[in-house]
Coordinates of C-alpha atoms in Angstrom, one line a residue:
G1 CA 0.0 0.0 0.0
S2 CA 1.2 3.4 0.9
W3 CA 4.4 2.1 2.6
S4 CA 5.6 0.5 -0.7
R5 CA 4.7 3.7 -2.6
W6 CA 6.7 5.8 -0.1
R7 CA 9.7 3.4 -0.5
Q8 CA 9.5 3.6 -4.3
S9 CA 9.2 7.4 -4.1
K10 CA 12.2 7.5 -1.7
S11 CA 14.1 5.2 -4.1
K12 CA 13.4 7.5 -7.0
C13 CA 14.5 10.6 -5.0
S14 CA 17.7 8.8 -4.1
A15 CA 18.3 7.9 -7.7
M16 CA 17.5 11.4 -8.9
S17 CA 19.8 12.8 -6.3
N18 CA 22.6 10.5 -7.5
Q19 CA 21.9 11.5 -11.1
Q20 CA 22.0 15.1 -10.0
K21 CA 25.3 14.5 -8.2
L22 CA 26.7 12.8 -11.3
S23 CA 25.6 15.7 -13.5
A24 CA 27.1 18.2 -11.1
A25 CA 30.4 16.3 -11.1
K26 CA 30.5 16.2 -14.9
N27 CA 29.8 19.9 -15.1
E28 CA 32.5 20.6 -12.6
I29 CA 35.0 18.5 -14.6
A30 CA 34.0 20.3 -17.8
A31 CA 34.4 23.7 -16.1
F32 CA 37.8 22.9 -14.7
S33 CA 39.0 21.5 -18.1
D34 CA 37.8 24.7 -19.8
M35 CA 39.6 26.9 -17.2
Y36 CA 42.8 24.8 -17.5
N37 CA 42.7 25.1 -21.3
R38 CA 42.1 28.8 -21.3
M39 CA 44.9 29.3 -18.8
L40 CA 47.3 27.2 -20.8
K41 CA 46.5 29.1 -24.0
Q42 CA 46.7 32.5 -22.4
C43 CA 50.0 31.8 -20.5
F44 CA 51.6 30.1 -23.5
E45 CA 50.7 32.9 -25.9
K46 CA 51.9 35.5 -23.4
C47 CA 55.1 33.8 -22.2
V48 CA 56.6 31.5 -24.8
E49 CA 58.6 33.5 -27.3
H50 CA 61.0 31.1 -29.0
F51 CA 60.4 27.7 -30.4
H52 CA 64.0 26.9 -31.4
D53 CA 64.9 25.6 -27.9
S54 CA 63.7 22.2 -26.6
E55 CA 63.3 23.7 -23.1
L56 CA 61.8 27.0 -21.8
S57 CA 64.1 29.8 -20.9
L58 CA 64.4 31.1 -17.4
G59 CA 62.4 34.2 -18.3
E60 CA 59.7 32.0 -19.9
N61 CA 59.5 29.8 -16.9
T62 CA 59.2 32.8 -14.6
C63 CA 56.5 34.3 -16.8
I64 CA 54.5 31.1 -16.8
D65 CA 54.8 30.7 -13.0
R66 CA 53.5 34.2 -12.5
C67 CA 50.8 33.9 -15.2
V68 CA 49.5 30.6 -13.7
G69 CA 49.5 32.0 -10.2
K70 CA 47.6 35.2 -11.2
Y71 CA 45.2 33.2 -13.3
T72 CA 44.4 30.7 -10.5
E73 CA 44.1 33.6 -7.9
T74 CA 41.7 35.4 -10.2
Q75 CA 39.6 32.3 -10.8
A76 CA 39.4 31.7 -7.0
K77 CA 38.2 35.3 -6.4
V78 CA 35.7 35.1 -9.2
G79 CA 34.5 31.7 -7.7
E80 CA 34.0 33.3 -4.3
V81 CA 32.0 36.2 -5.7
M82 CA 29.9 33.9 -7.8
S83 CA 29.2 31.7 -4.7
K84 CA 28.1 34.8 -2.7
V85 CA 25.9 36.1 -5.5
T86 CA 24.3 32.6 -6.0
A87 CA 23.6 32.3 -2.2
Q88 CA 22.1 35.8 -2.2
M89 CA 19.9 35.0 -5.2
Q90 CA 18.7 31.7 -3.5
Q91 CA 17.9 33.6 -0.3
T92 CA 15.8 36.2 -2.2
Q93 CA 14.0 33.4 -4.1
S94 CA 13.3 31.3 -1.0
P95 CA 9.7 31.4 0.2
L96 CA 11.0 31.5 3.8
G97 CA 13.3 34.4 3.2

């Protein structure tokens, strides 16, 4: 009766929850991959000047270190701001807020 319907409903919610978790994880991986590829492209274009050497010069290495550091710091700050904005939006949309 109603007990078995409740269990089926709970099972569907758990499955949906797992599906949502999987979807969120896939989105996070895609976003990280996109960020990494953009950082790679930008820092490479900015810092690598010569292609005749098999290794990066000291200046190129230094530039890449700084570029990657600035890029990741910026992404972290943007992420913090986006989290705050999202939380504020959720609070204003909440019927209890």
